[in-house]
Structures are given as structure tokens and as C-alpha cells.
Tab-separated table of N, CA, C and O in Angstrom:
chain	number	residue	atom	x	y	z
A	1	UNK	N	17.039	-0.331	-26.126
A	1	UNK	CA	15.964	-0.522	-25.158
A	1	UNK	C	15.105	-1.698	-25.612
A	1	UNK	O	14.659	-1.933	-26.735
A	2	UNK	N	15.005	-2.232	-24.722
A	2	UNK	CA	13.906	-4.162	-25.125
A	2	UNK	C	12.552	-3.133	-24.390
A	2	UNK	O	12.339	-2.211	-23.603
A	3	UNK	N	11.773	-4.276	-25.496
A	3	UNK	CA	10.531	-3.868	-25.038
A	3	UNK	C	9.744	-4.883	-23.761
A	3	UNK	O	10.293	-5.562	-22.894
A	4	UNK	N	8.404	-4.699	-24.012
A	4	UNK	CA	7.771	-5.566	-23.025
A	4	UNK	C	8.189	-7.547	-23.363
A	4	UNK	O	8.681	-7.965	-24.411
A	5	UNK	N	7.943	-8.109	-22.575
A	5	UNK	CA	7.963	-9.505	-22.409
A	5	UNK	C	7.675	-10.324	-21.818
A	5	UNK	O	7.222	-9.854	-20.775
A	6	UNK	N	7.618	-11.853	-21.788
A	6	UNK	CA	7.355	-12.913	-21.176
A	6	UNK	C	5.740	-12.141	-21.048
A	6	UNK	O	5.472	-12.216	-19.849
A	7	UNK	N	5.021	-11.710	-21.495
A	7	UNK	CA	3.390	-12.301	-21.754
A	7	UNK	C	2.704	-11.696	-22.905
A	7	UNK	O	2.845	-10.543	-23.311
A	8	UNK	N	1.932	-12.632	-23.387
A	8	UNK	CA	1.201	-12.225	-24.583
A	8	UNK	C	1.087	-10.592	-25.174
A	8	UNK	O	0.767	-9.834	-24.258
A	9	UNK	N	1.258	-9.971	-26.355
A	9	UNK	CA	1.279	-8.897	-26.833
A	9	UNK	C	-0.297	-8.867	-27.836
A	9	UNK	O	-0.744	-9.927	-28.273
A	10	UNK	N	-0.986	-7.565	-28.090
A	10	UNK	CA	-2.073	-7.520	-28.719
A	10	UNK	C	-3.157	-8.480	-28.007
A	10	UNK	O	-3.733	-9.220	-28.805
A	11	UNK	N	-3.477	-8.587	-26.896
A	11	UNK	CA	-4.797	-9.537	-26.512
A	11	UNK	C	-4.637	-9.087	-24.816
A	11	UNK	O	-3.783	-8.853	-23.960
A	12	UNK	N	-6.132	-9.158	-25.030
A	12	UNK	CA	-6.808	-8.874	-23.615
A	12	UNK	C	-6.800	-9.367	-22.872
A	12	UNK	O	-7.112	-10.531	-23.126
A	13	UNK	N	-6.439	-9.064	-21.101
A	13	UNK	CA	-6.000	-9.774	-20.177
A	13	UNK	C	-6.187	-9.299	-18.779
A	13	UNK	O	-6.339	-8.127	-18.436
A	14	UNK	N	-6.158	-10.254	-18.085
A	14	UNK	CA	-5.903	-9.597	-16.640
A	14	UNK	C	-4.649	-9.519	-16.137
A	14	UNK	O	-3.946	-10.527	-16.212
A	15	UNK	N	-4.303	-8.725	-15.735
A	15	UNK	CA	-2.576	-8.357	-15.176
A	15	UNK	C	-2.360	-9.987	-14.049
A	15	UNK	O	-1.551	-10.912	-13.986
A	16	UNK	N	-3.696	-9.543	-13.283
A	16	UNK	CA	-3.399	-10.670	-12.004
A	16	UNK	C	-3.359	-11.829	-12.527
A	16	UNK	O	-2.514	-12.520	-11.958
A	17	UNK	N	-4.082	-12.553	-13.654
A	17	UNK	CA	-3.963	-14.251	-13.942
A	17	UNK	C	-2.723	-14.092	-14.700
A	17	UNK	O	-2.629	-15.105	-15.392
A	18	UNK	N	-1.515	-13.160	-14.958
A	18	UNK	CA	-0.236	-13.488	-15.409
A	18	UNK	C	1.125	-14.419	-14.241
A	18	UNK	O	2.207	-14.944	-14.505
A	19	UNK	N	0.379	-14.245	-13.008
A	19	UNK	CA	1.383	-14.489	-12.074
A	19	UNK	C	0.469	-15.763	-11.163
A	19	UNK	O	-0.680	-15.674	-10.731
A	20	UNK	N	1.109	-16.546	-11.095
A	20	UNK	CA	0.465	-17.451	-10.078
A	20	UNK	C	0.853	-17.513	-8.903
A	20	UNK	O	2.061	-17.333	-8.746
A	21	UNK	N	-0.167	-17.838	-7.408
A	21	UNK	CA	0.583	-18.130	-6.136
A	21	UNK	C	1.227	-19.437	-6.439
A	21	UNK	O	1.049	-20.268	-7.330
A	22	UNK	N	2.204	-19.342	-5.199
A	22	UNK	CA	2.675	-20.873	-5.058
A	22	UNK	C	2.658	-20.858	-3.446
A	22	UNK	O	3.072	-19.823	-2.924
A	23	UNK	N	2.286	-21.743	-2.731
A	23	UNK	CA	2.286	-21.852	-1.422
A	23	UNK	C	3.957	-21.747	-0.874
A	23	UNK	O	4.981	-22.115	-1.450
A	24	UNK	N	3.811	-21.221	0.205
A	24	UNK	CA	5.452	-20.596	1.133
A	24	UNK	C	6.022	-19.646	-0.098
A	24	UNK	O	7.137	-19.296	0.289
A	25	UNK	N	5.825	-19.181	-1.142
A	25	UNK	CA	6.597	-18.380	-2.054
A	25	UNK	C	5.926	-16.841	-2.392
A	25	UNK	O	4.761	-16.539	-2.650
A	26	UNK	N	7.242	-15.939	-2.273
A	26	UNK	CA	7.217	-14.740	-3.558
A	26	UNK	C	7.279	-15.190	-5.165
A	26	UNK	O	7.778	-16.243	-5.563
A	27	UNK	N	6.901	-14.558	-5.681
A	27	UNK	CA	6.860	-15.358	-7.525
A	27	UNK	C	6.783	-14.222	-8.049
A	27	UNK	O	5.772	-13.525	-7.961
A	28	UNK	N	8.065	-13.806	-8.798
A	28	UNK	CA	8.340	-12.289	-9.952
A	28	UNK	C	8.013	-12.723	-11.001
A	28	UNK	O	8.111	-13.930	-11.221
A	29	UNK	N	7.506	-11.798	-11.993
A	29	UNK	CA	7.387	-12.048	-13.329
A	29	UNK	C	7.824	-10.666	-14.064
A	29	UNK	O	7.094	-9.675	-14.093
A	30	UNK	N	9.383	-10.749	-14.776
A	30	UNK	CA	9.521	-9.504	-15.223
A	30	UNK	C	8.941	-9.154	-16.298
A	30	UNK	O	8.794	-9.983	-17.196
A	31	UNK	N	8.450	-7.737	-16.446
A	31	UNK	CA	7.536	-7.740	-17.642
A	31	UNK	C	8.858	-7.057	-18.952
A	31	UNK	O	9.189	-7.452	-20.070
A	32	UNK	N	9.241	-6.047	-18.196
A	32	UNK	CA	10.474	-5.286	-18.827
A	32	UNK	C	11.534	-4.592	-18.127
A	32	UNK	O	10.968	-4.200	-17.107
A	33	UNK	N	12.763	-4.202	-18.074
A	33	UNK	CA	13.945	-4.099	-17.490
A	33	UNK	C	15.088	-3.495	-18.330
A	33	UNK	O	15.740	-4.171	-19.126
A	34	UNK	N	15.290	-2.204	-18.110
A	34	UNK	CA	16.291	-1.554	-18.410
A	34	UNK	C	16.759	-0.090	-17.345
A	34	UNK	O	16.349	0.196	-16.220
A	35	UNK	N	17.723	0.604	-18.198
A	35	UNK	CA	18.576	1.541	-16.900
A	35	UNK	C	17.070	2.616	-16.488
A	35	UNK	O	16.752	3.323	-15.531
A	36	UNK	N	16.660	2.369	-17.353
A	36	UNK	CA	15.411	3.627	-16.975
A	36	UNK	C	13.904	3.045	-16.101
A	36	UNK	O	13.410	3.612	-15.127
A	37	UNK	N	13.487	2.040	-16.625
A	37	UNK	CA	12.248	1.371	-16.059
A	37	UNK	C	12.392	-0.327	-15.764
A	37	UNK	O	12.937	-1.002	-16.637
A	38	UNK	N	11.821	-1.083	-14.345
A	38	UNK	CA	11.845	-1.757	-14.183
A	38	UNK	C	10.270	-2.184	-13.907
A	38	UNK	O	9.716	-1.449	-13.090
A	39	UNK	N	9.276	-3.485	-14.574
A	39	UNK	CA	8.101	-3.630	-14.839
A	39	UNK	C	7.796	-5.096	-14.322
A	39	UNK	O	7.592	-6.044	-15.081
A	40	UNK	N	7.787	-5.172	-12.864
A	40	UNK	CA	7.308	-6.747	-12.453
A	40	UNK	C	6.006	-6.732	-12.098
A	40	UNK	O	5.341	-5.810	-11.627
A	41	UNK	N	5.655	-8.027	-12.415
A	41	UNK	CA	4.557	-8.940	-11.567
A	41	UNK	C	5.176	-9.763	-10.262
A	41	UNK	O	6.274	-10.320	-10.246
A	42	UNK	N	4.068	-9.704	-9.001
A	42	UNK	CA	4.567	-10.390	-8.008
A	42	UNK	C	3.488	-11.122	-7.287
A	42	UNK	O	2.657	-10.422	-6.709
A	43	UNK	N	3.399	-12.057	-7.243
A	43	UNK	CA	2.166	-12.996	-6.311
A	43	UNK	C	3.077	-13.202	-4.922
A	43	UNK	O	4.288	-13.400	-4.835
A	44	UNK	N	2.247	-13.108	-4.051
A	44	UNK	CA	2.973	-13.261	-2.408
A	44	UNK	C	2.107	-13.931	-1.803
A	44	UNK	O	0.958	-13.496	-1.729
A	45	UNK	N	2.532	-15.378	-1.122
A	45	UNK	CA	1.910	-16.349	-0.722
A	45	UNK	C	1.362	-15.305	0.590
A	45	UNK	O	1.827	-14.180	0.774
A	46	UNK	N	0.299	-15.927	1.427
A	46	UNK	CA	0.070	-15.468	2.751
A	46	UNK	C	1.112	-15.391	3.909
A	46	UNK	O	1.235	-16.433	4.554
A	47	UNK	N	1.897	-14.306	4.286
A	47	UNK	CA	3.068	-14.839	5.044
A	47	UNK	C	4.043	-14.181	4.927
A	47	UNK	O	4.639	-13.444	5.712
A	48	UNK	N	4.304	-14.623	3.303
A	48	UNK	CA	5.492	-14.202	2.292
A	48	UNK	C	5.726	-12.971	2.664
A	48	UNK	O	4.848	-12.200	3.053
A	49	UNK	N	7.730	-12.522	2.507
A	49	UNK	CA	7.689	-11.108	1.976
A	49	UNK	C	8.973	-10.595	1.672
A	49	UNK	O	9.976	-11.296	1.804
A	50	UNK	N	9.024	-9.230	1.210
A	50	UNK	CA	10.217	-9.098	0.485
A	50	UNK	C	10.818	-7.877	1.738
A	50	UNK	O	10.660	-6.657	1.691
A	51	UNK	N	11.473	-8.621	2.725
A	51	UNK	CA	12.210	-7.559	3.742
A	51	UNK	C	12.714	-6.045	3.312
A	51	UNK	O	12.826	-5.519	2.205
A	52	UNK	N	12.962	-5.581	4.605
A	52	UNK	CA	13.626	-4.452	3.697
A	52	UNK	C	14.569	-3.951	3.009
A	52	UNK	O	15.726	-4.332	2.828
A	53	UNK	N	14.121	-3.258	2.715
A	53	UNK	CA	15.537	-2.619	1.496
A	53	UNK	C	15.381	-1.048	0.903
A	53	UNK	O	14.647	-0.235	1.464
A	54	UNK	N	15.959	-0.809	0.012
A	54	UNK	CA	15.974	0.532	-0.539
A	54	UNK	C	15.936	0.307	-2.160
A	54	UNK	O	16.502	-0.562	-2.822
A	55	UNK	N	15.068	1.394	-2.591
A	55	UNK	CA	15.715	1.056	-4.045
A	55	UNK	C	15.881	2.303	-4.844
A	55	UNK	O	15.165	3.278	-4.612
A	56	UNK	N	16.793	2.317	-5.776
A	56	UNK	CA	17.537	3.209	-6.580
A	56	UNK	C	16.571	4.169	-7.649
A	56	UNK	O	17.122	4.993	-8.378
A	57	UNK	N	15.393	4.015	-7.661
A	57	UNK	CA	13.932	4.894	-8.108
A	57	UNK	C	12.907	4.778	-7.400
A	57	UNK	O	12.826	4.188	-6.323
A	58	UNK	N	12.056	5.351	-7.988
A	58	UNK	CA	10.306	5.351	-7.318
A	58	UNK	C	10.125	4.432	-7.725
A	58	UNK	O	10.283	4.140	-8.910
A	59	UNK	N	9.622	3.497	-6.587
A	59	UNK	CA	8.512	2.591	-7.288
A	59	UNK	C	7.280	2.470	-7.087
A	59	UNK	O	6.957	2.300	-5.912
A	60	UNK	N	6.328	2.506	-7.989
A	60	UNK	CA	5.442	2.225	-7.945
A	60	UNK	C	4.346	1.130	-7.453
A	60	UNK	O	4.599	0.035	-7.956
A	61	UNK	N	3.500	1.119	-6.833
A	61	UNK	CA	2.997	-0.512	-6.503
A	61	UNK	C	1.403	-0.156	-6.344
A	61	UNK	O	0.904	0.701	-5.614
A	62	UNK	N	0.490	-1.427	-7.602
A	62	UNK	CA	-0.568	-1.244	-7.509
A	62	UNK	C	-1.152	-2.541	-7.400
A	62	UNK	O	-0.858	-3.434	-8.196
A	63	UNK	N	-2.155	-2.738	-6.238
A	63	UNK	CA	-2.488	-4.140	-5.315
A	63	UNK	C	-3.191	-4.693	-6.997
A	63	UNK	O	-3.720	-3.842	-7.711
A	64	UNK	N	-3.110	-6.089	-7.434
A	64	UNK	CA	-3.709	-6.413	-8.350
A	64	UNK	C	-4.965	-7.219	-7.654
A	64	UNK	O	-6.137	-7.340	-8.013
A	65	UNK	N	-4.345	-7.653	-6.671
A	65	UNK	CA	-5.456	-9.217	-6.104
A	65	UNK	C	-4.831	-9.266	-4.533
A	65	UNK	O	-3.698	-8.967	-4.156
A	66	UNK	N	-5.959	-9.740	-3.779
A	66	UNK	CA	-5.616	-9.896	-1.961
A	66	UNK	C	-4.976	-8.507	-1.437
A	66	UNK	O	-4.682	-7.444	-1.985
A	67	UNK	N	-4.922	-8.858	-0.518
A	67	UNK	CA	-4.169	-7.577	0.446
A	67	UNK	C	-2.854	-8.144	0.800
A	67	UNK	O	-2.524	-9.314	0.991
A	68	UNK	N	-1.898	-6.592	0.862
A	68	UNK	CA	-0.866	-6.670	1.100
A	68	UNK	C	-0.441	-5.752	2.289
A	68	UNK	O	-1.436	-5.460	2.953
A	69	UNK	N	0.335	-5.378	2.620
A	69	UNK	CA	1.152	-4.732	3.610
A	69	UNK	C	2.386	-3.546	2.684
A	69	UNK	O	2.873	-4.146	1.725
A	70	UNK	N	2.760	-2.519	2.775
A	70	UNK	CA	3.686	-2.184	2.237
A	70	UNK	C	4.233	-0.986	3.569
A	70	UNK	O	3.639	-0.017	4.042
A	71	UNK	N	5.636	-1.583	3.885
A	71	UNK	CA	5.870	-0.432	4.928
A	71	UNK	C	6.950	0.749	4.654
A	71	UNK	O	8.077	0.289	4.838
A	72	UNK	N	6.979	1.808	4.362
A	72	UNK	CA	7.900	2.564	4.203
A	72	UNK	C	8.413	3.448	5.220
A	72	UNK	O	7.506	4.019	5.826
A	73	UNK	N	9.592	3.747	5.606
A	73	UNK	CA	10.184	4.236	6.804
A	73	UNK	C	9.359	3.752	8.250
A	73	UNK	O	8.759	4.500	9.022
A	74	UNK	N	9.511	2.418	8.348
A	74	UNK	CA	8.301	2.122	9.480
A	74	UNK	C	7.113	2.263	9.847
A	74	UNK	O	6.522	1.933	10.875
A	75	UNK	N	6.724	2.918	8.682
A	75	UNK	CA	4.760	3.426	8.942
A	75	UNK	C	4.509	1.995	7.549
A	75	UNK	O	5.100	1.390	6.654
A	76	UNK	N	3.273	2.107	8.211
A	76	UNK	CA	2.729	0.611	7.806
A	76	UNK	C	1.151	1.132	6.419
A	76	UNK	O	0.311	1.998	6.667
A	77	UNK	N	1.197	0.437	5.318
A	77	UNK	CA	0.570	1.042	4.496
A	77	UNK	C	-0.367	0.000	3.970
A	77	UNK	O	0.441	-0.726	3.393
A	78	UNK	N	-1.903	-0.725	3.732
A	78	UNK	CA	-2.479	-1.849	3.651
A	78	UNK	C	-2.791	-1.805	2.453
A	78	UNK	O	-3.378	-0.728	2.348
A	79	UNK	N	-2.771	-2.392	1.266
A	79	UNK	CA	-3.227	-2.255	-0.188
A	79	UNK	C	-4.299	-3.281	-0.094
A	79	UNK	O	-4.019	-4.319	0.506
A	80	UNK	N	-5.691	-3.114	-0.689
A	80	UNK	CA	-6.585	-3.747	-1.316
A	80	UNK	C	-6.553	-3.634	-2.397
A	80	UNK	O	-5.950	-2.619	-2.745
A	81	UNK	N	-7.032	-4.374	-3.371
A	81	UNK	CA	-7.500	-4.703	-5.161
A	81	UNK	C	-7.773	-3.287	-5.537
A	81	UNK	O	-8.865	-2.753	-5.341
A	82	UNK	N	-6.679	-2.658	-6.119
A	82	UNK	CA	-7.211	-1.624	-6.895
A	82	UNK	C	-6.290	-0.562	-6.354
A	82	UNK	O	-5.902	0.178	-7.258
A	83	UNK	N	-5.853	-0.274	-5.250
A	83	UNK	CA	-5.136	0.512	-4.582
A	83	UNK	C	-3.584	0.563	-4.993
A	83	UNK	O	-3.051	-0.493	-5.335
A	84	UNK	N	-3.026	1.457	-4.977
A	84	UNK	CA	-1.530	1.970	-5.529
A	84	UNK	C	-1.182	3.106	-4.473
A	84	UNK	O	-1.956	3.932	-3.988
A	85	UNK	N	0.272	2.930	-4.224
A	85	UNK	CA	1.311	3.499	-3.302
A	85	UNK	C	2.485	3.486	-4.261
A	85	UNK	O	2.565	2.748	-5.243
A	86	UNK	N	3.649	4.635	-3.769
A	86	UNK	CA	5.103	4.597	-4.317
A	86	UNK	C	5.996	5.327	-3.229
A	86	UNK	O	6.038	6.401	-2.629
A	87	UNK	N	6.800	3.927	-3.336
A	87	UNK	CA	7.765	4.178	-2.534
A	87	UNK	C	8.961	4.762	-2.689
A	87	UNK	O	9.909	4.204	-3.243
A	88	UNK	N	8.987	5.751	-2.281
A	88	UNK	CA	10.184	6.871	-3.089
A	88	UNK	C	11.659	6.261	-3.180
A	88	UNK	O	11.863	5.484	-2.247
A	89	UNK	N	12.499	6.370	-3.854
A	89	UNK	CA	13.728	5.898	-3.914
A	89	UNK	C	14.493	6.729	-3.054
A	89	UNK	O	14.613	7.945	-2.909
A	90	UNK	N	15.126	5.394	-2.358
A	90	UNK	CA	16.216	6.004	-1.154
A	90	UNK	C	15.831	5.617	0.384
A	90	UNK	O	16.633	5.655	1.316
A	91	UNK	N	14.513	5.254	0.479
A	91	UNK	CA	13.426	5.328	1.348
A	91	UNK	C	13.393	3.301	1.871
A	91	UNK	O	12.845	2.335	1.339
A	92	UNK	N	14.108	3.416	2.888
A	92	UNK	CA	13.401	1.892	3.263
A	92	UNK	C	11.977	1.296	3.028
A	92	UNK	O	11.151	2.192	3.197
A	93	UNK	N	11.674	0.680	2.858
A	93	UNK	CA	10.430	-0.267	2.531
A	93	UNK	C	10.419	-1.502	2.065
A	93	UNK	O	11.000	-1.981	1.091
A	94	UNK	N	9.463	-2.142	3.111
A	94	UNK	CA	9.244	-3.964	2.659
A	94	UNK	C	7.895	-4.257	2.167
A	94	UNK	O	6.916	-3.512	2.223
A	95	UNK	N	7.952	-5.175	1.786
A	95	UNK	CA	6.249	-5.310	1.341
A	95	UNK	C	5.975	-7.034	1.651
A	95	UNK	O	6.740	-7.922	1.274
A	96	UNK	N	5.127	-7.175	2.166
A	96	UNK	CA	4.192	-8.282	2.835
A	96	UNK	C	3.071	-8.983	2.357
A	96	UNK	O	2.117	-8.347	1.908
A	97	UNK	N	3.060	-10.475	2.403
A	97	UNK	CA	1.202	-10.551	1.900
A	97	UNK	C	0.704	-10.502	2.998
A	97	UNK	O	1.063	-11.354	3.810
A	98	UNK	N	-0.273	-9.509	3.390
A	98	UNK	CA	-1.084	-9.771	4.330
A	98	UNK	C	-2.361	-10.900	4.801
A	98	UNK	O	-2.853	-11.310	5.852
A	99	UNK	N	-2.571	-11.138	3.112
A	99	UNK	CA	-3.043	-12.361	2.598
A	99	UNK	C	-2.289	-12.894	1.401
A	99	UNK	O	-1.132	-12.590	1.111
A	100	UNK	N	-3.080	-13.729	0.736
A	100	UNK	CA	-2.237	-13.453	-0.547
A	100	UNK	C	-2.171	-12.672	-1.396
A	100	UNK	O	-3.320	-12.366	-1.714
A	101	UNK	N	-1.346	-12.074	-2.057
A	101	UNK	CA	-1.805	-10.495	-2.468
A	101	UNK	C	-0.814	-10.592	-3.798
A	101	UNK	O	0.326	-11.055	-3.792
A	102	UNK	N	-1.515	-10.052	-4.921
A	102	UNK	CA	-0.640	-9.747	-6.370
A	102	UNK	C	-0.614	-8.123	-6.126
A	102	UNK	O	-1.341	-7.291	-5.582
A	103	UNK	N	0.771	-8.142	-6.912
A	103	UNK	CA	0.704	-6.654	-7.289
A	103	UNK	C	1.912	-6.462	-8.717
A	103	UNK	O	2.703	-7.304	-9.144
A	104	UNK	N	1.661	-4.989	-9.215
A	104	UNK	CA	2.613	-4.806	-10.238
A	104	UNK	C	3.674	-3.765	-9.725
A	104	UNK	O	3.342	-2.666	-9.279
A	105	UNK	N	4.709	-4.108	-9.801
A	105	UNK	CA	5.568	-2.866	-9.786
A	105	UNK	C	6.163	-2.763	-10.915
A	105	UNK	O	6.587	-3.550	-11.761
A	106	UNK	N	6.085	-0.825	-10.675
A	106	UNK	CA	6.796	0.221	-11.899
A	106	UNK	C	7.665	0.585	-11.052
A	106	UNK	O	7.365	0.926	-9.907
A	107	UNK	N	9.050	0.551	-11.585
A	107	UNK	CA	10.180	1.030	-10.791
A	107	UNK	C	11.234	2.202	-11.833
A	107	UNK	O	12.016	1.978	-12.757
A	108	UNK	N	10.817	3.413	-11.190
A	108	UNK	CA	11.450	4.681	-12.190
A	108	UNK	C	12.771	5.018	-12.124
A	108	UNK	O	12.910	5.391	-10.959
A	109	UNK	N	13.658	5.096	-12.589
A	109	UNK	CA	15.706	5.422	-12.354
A	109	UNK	C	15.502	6.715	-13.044
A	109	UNK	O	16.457	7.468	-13.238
């Protein structure tokens, strides 16, 4: 099992200044990745989004910065700064910037 990565270890931080927007873009930042847990950062331009799909655990999603959109089985779900949803595995869901919007996902197998 690898541990955490790609950002600083022992020092204080904000989750959200790890990921930058980029105009017209989604932007991942994996934090960690194995059969059991998957740990991204995601900045989503205004616009941006990650269509739907399904995925193989719960995932977790907590708004870091801007608002987002997250829709699961067609019901529509709005995240502000601070707010967290999980989208059960198996379960269609896309997620949107409604503005520009950071968030982290925890993804459980």
C-alpha cells in the first residue's frame, strides 16, 4: 500500500490552494490510489464537468471552494464551501462546476 502524495507532508495547508483552476478545464490531483481507497483533488472551471458515470465504491465529495452541481440518479444536488455528499457506488452521477468549484474526493472499494 503507497501512501499519500504529490503534496507536501508535515505542514499546514489548505486542501483548496493544492489544485489550481485552469480556464475550459477539469484538473485532478491524485493524492493516493490503491484497490481499497482512491484520494483526489479536483478544480472545475465554470462550465466544466465530469459526465456521467458509475463508480465501483462510495464516493465521497466535499465542496472545497465555489459551487458545484453533483447529480445522482437524476436528482440534482448543489455543494457550497464546506458541504459534502456521497455518491453510492453503482449509482449514476455527474458532477458540474456550477461556478468554479474545488472539491476532494474519497472514493471507498
Amino acid at each position: 500500500m503507497t501512501g499519500i502524495k504529490n503534496i507536501n507532508k508535515a505542514e499546514v495547508m489548505a486542501l483548496k490552494d493544492q489544485v489550481e483552476y485552469q480556464d475550459g478545464q477539469v484538473v485532478s490531483k491524485t493524492l493516493a490510489q490503491n484497490e481499497h481507497v482512491s484520494v483526489t483533488l479536483f478544480s472545475f472551471d465554470k462550465g466544466e464537468e465530469i459526465s456521467t458515470h458509475e463508480s465501483g465504491g462510495d464516493a465521497f465529495v466535499t465542496c472545497l471552494d465555489g459551487v458545484g452541481k453533483v447529480t445522482i440518479e437524476g436528482e440534482e444536488y448543489i455543494l457550497k464551501e464546506g458541504d459534502s455528499i456521497v455518491m453510492p457506488a453503482k449509482h449514476p452521477h455527474a458532477v458540474y462546476g456550477q461556478e468554479q468549484f474545488k472539491m476532494l474526493l474519497v472514493v471507498i472499494f
